[in-house]
PDB file of C-alpha atoms in Angstrom:
ATOM      1  CA  UNK C  86       0.137 -12.971 -12.448  1.00 93.00           C
ATOM      2  CA  UNK C  87       0.746  -9.287 -11.740  1.00 96.00           C
ATOM      3  CA  UNK C  88      -0.860  -6.637 -13.904  1.00 96.00           C
ATOM      4  CA  UNK C  89      -2.189  -3.124 -14.020  1.00 97.00           C
ATOM      5  CA  UNK C  90      -5.973  -2.690 -13.780  1.00 97.00           C
ATOM      6  CA  UNK C  91      -7.674   0.211 -15.550  1.00 97.00           C
ATOM      7  CA  UNK C  92     -11.421  -0.388 -15.067  1.00 98.00           C
ATOM      8  CA  UNK C  93     -12.686   1.660 -12.094  1.00 98.00           C
ATOM      9  CA  UNK C  94     -15.338  -0.844 -11.025  1.00 97.00           C
ATOM     10  CA  UNK C  95     -12.866  -3.715 -11.161  1.00 97.00           C
ATOM     11  CA  UNK C  96     -10.412  -1.717  -9.024  1.00 98.00           C
ATOM     12  CA  UNK C  97     -13.059  -1.103  -6.361  1.00 97.00           C
ATOM     13  CA  UNK C  98     -14.160  -4.763  -6.406  1.00 97.00           C
ATOM     14  CA  UNK C  99     -10.599  -6.045  -5.944  1.00 97.00           C
ATOM     15  CA  UNK C 100      -9.825  -3.490  -3.236  1.00 97.00           C
ATOM     16  CA  UNK C 101     -13.009  -4.361  -1.329  1.00 96.00           C
ATOM     17  CA  UNK C 102     -12.339  -8.112  -1.481  1.00 97.00           C
ATOM     18  CA  UNK C 103      -8.796  -7.788  -0.182  1.00 96.00           C
ATOM     19  CA  UNK C 104      -9.246  -5.020   2.394  1.00 96.00           C
ATOM     20  CA  UNK C 105     -12.344  -6.577   3.952  1.00 94.00           C
ATOM     21  CA  UNK C 106     -10.348  -9.782   4.410  1.00 94.00           C
ATOM     22  CA  UNK C 107      -7.591  -7.818   6.193  1.00 92.00           C
ATOM     23  CA  UNK C 108      -9.570  -6.133   8.946  1.00 86.00           C
ATOM     24  CA  UNK C 109      -6.694  -6.490  11.430  1.00 82.00           C
ATOM     25  CA  UNK C 110      -4.891  -3.803   9.394  1.00 80.00           C
ATOM     26  CA  UNK C 111      -7.902  -2.019   7.892  1.00 86.00           C
ATOM     27  CA  UNK C 112     -10.309  -2.156  10.825  1.00 83.00           C
ATOM     28  CA  UNK C 113     -11.731   1.392  10.647  1.00 84.00           C
ATOM     29  CA  UNK C 114     -14.733   1.172   8.321  1.00 88.00           C
ATOM     30  CA  UNK C 115     -14.521   4.799   7.142  1.00 90.00           C
ATOM     31  CA  UNK C 116     -10.838   4.524   6.284  1.00 90.00           C
ATOM     32  CA  UNK C 117     -11.300   1.194   4.521  1.00 93.00           C
ATOM     33  CA  UNK C 118     -14.179   2.617   2.464  1.00 94.00           C
ATOM     34  CA  UNK C 119     -12.058   5.643   1.583  1.00 94.00           C
ATOM     35  CA  UNK C 120      -9.236   3.399   0.318  1.00 95.00           C
ATOM     36  CA  UNK C 121     -11.755   1.452  -1.777  1.00 96.00           C
ATOM     37  CA  UNK C 122     -13.390   4.582  -3.171  1.00 96.00           C
ATOM     38  CA  UNK C 123     -10.101   6.338  -3.979  1.00 96.00           C
ATOM     39  CA  UNK C 124      -8.551   3.250  -5.571  1.00 96.00           C
ATOM     40  CA  UNK C 125     -10.694   3.782  -8.665  1.00 96.00           C
ATOM     41  CA  UNK C 126      -8.736   6.894  -9.654  1.00 97.00           C
ATOM     42  CA  UNK C 127      -5.241   5.657  -8.828  1.00 97.00           C
ATOM     43  CA  UNK C 128      -2.555   3.606 -10.525  1.00 97.00           C
ATOM     44  CA  UNK C 129      -3.719   0.128  -9.532  1.00 98.00           C
ATOM     45  CA  UNK C 130      -1.710  -3.086  -9.738  1.00 98.00           C
ATOM     46  CA  UNK C 131      -3.271  -6.447  -8.858  1.00 98.00           C
ATOM     47  CA  UNK C 132      -2.073  -9.997  -8.244  1.00 98.00           C
ATOM     48  CA  UNK C 133      -4.058 -12.968  -9.502  1.00 96.00           C
ATOM     49  CA  UNK C 134      -3.563 -16.603  -8.489  1.00 94.00           C
ATOM     50  CA  UNK C 135      -5.744 -19.479  -9.701  1.00 92.00           C
ATOM     51  CA  UNK C 136      -8.081 -17.027 -11.441  1.00 93.00           C
ATOM     52  CA  UNK C 137      -8.738 -15.084  -8.190  1.00 95.00           C
ATOM     53  CA  UNK C 138      -7.413 -11.694  -7.159  1.00 97.00           C
ATOM     54  CA  UNK C 139      -5.311 -12.098  -4.026  1.00 97.00           C
ATOM     55  CA  UNK C 140      -3.635  -8.713  -3.635  1.00 97.00           C
ATOM     56  CA  UNK C 141      -3.306  -5.188  -4.931  1.00 98.00           C
ATOM     57  CA  UNK C 142      -1.339  -1.970  -4.585  1.00 98.00           C
ATOM     58  CA  UNK C 143      -2.314   1.638  -5.367  1.00 98.00           C
ATOM     59  CA  UNK C 144      -0.044   4.559  -6.142  1.00 98.00           C
ATOM     60  CA  UNK C 145      -1.049   8.159  -5.411  1.00 97.00           C
ATOM     61  CA  UNK C 146       0.706  11.238  -6.743  1.00 96.00           C
ATOM     62  CA  UNK C 147       1.697  13.475  -3.827  1.00 96.00           C
ATOM     63  CA  UNK C 148       3.829  15.958  -5.751  1.00 95.00           C
ATOM     64  CA  UNK C 149       5.112  16.597  -9.239  1.00 94.00           C
ATOM     65  CA  UNK C 150       8.071  14.265  -8.610  1.00 97.00           C
ATOM     66  CA  UNK C 151       6.712  11.997  -5.889  1.00 97.00           C
ATOM     67  CA  UNK C 152       4.319   9.095  -5.753  1.00 98.00           C
ATOM     68  CA  UNK C 153       3.081   7.390  -2.614  1.00 97.00           C
ATOM     69  CA  UNK C 154       2.426   3.721  -2.130  1.00 97.00           C
ATOM     70  CA  UNK C 155      -1.009   4.687  -0.802  1.00 96.00           C
ATOM     71  CA  UNK C 156      -2.458   1.281   0.027  1.00 96.00           C
ATOM     72  CA  UNK C 157      -1.388  -2.319  -0.401  1.00 96.00           C
ATOM     73  CA  UNK C 158      -2.965  -5.569   0.671  1.00 95.00           C
ATOM     74  CA  UNK C 159      -2.324  -9.265   0.109  1.00 96.00           C
ATOM     75  CA  UNK C 160      -4.664 -11.950   1.438  1.00 96.00           C
ATOM     76  CA  UNK C 161      -3.213 -13.613   4.554  1.00 92.00           C
ATOM     77  CA  UNK C 162      -2.879 -17.051   2.976  1.00 94.00           C
ATOM     78  CA  UNK C 163      -0.555 -15.510   0.357  1.00 94.00           C
ATOM     79  CA  UNK C 164       1.698 -13.611   2.787  1.00 88.00           C
ATOM     80  CA  UNK C 165       5.393 -14.474   2.488  1.00 88.00           C
ATOM     81  CA  UNK C 166       4.883 -15.973  -0.974  1.00 92.00           C
ATOM     82  CA  UNK C 167       6.530 -13.141  -2.930  1.00 93.00           C
ATOM     83  CA  UNK C 168       3.312 -11.528  -4.143  1.00 96.00           C
ATOM     84  CA  UNK C 169       3.834  -8.315  -2.169  1.00 95.00           C
ATOM     85  CA  UNK C 170       7.335  -7.987  -3.593  1.00 96.00           C
ATOM     86  CA  UNK C 171       6.056  -8.585  -7.134  1.00 97.00           C
ATOM     87  CA  UNK C 172       3.335  -5.951  -6.668  1.00 98.00           C
ATOM     88  CA  UNK C 173       5.910  -3.484  -5.375  1.00 97.00           C
ATOM     89  CA  UNK C 174       8.370  -4.166  -8.223  1.00 97.00           C
ATOM     90  CA  UNK C 175       5.639  -3.634 -10.821  1.00 98.00           C
ATOM     91  CA  UNK C 176       4.531  -0.420  -9.068  1.00 98.00           C
ATOM     92  CA  UNK C 177       8.108   0.837  -8.950  1.00 98.00           C
ATOM     93  CA  UNK C 178       8.577   0.150 -12.664  1.00 97.00           C
ATOM     94  CA  UNK C 179       5.361   2.015 -13.477  1.00 97.00           C
ATOM     95  CA  UNK C 180       6.381   4.960 -11.249  1.00 98.00           C
ATOM     96  CA  UNK C 181       9.734   5.177 -13.040  1.00 97.00           C
ATOM     97  CA  UNK C 182       8.056   4.974 -16.468  1.00 97.00           C
ATOM     98  CA  UNK C 183       5.655   7.762 -15.419  1.00 96.00           C
ATOM     99  CA  UNK C 184       8.655   9.975 -14.610  1.00 97.00           C
ATOM    100  CA  UNK C 185       8.498  10.071 -10.822  1.00 98.00           C
ATOM    101  CA  UNK C 186      11.773  10.609  -8.939  1.00 98.00           C
ATOM    102  CA  UNK C 187      10.700   9.487  -5.469  1.00 98.00           C
ATOM    103  CA  UNK C 188       8.342   7.052  -3.801  1.00 98.00           C
ATOM    104  CA  UNK C 189       7.114   7.281  -0.224  1.00 98.00           C
ATOM    105  CA  UNK C 190       5.024   5.121   2.063  1.00 97.00           C
ATOM    106  CA  UNK C 191       3.425   5.773   5.447  1.00 95.00           C
ATOM    107  CA  UNK C 192       2.986   3.135   8.141  1.00 92.00           C
ATOM    108  CA  UNK C 193       2.945   2.819  11.921  1.00 91.00           C
ATOM    109  CA  UNK C 194       6.339   3.405  13.520  1.00 92.00           C
ATOM    110  CA  UNK C 195       8.519   0.363  14.162  1.00 89.00           C
ATOM    111  CA  UNK C 196       8.200  -1.005  17.687  1.00 89.00           C
ATOM    112  CA  UNK C 197       4.518  -0.184  18.278  1.00 88.00           C
ATOM    113  CA  UNK C 198       2.864  -3.390  17.046  1.00 86.00           C
ATOM    114  CA  UNK C 199       4.419  -6.697  15.898  1.00 85.00           C
ATOM    115  CA  UNK C 200       2.195  -6.901  12.781  1.00 80.00           C
ATOM    116  CA  UNK C 201       3.254  -3.433  11.686  1.00 84.00           C
ATOM    117  CA  UNK C 202       6.885  -4.269  12.447  1.00 91.00           C
ATOM    118  CA  UNK C 203       6.599  -6.950   9.745  1.00 89.00           C
ATOM    119  CA  UNK C 204       5.203  -4.298   7.393  1.00 90.00           C
ATOM    120  CA  UNK C 205       8.092  -1.957   8.227  1.00 92.00           C
ATOM    121  CA  UNK C 206      10.624  -4.710   7.581  1.00 93.00           C
ATOM    122  CA  UNK C 207       8.973  -5.434   4.228  1.00 94.00           C
ATOM    123  CA  UNK C 208       9.293  -1.796   3.142  1.00 95.00           C
ATOM    124  CA  UNK C 209      12.904  -1.633   4.313  1.00 96.00           C
ATOM    125  CA  UNK C 210      13.667  -4.844   2.380  1.00 95.00           C
ATOM    126  CA  UNK C 211      12.215  -3.190  -0.747  1.00 96.00           C
ATOM    127  CA  UNK C 212      14.763  -0.384  -0.420  1.00 96.00           C
ATOM    128  CA  UNK C 213      12.799   2.285   1.453  1.00 97.00           C
ATOM    129  CA  UNK C 214      14.736   4.419   3.951  1.00 97.00           C
ATOM    130  CA  UNK C 215      13.424   6.014   7.134  1.00 95.00           C
ATOM    131  CA  UNK C 216      12.548   9.649   6.502  1.00 95.00           C
ATOM    132  CA  UNK C 217      10.570  11.021   9.438  1.00 91.00           C
ATOM    133  CA  UNK C 218       8.147  10.064  12.203  1.00 91.00           C
ATOM    134  CA  UNK C 219       5.082  12.196  12.873  1.00 91.00           C
ATOM    135  CA  UNK C 220       3.955  11.150  16.384  1.00 86.00           C
ATOM    136  CA  UNK C 221       0.404  12.506  16.051  1.00 83.00           C
ATOM    137  CA  UNK C 222      -0.232  12.418  12.287  1.00 86.00           C
ATOM    138  CA  UNK C 223      -2.938   9.784  12.826  1.00 83.00           C
ATOM    139  CA  UNK C 224      -3.104   9.668  16.623  1.00 84.00           C
ATOM    140  CA  UNK C 225      -0.694   9.118  19.515  1.00 85.00           C
ATOM    141  CA  UNK C 226      -1.307   5.343  19.545  1.00 87.00           C
ATOM    142  CA  UNK C 227      -0.272   5.139  15.881  1.00 88.00           C
ATOM    143  CA  UNK C 228       2.794   7.301  15.191  1.00 93.00           C
ATOM    144  CA  UNK C 229       3.264   7.711  11.445  1.00 93.00           C
ATOM    145  CA  UNK C 230       6.576   6.519  10.019  1.00 95.00           C
ATOM    146  CA  UNK C 231       7.342   7.836   6.553  1.00 96.00           C
ATOM    147  CA  UNK C 232       9.776   5.904   4.383  1.00 97.00           C
ATOM    148  CA  UNK C 233      11.161   7.192   1.077  1.00 98.00           C
ATOM    149  CA  UNK C 234      13.223   5.960  -1.839  1.00 98.00           C
ATOM    150  CA  UNK C 235      14.787   7.537  -4.877  1.00 98.00           C
ATOM    151  CA  UNK C 236      13.592   6.038  -8.146  1.00 97.00           C
ATOM    152  CA  UNK C 237      16.312   7.458 -10.386  1.00 84.00           C
TER     153      UNK C 237
END
């Protein structure tokens, strides 16, 4: 089941459960805590299976017409089951209903790490297009790839 969550404490609880289980992607404690903290004030969509939350996605407004897929996580045992796609489709529908024209997402540039290559391929399969790479946005070991899509 995919649905929007409105309670701030519930958002933080879900984000903590999922992100702490995905330390290969969210290994920097300060960054992980920031995602958890900021999730409370964002559009938050969660996936529930067998009465347990197994994934979530947060949207962040970055401009009057643009929303960013700020953070997304699905527990490893649910990867490749369609949950990420369902979370994205729900987020896209909400972004459209909120009047946004564009969605963007930032990730590590394709070709740096196999796990992030899978993430890149997921975003491309959702309809995102390569926009720009910022080689030192995060640091030189993690060049930032920005993908965008038009929502209208």
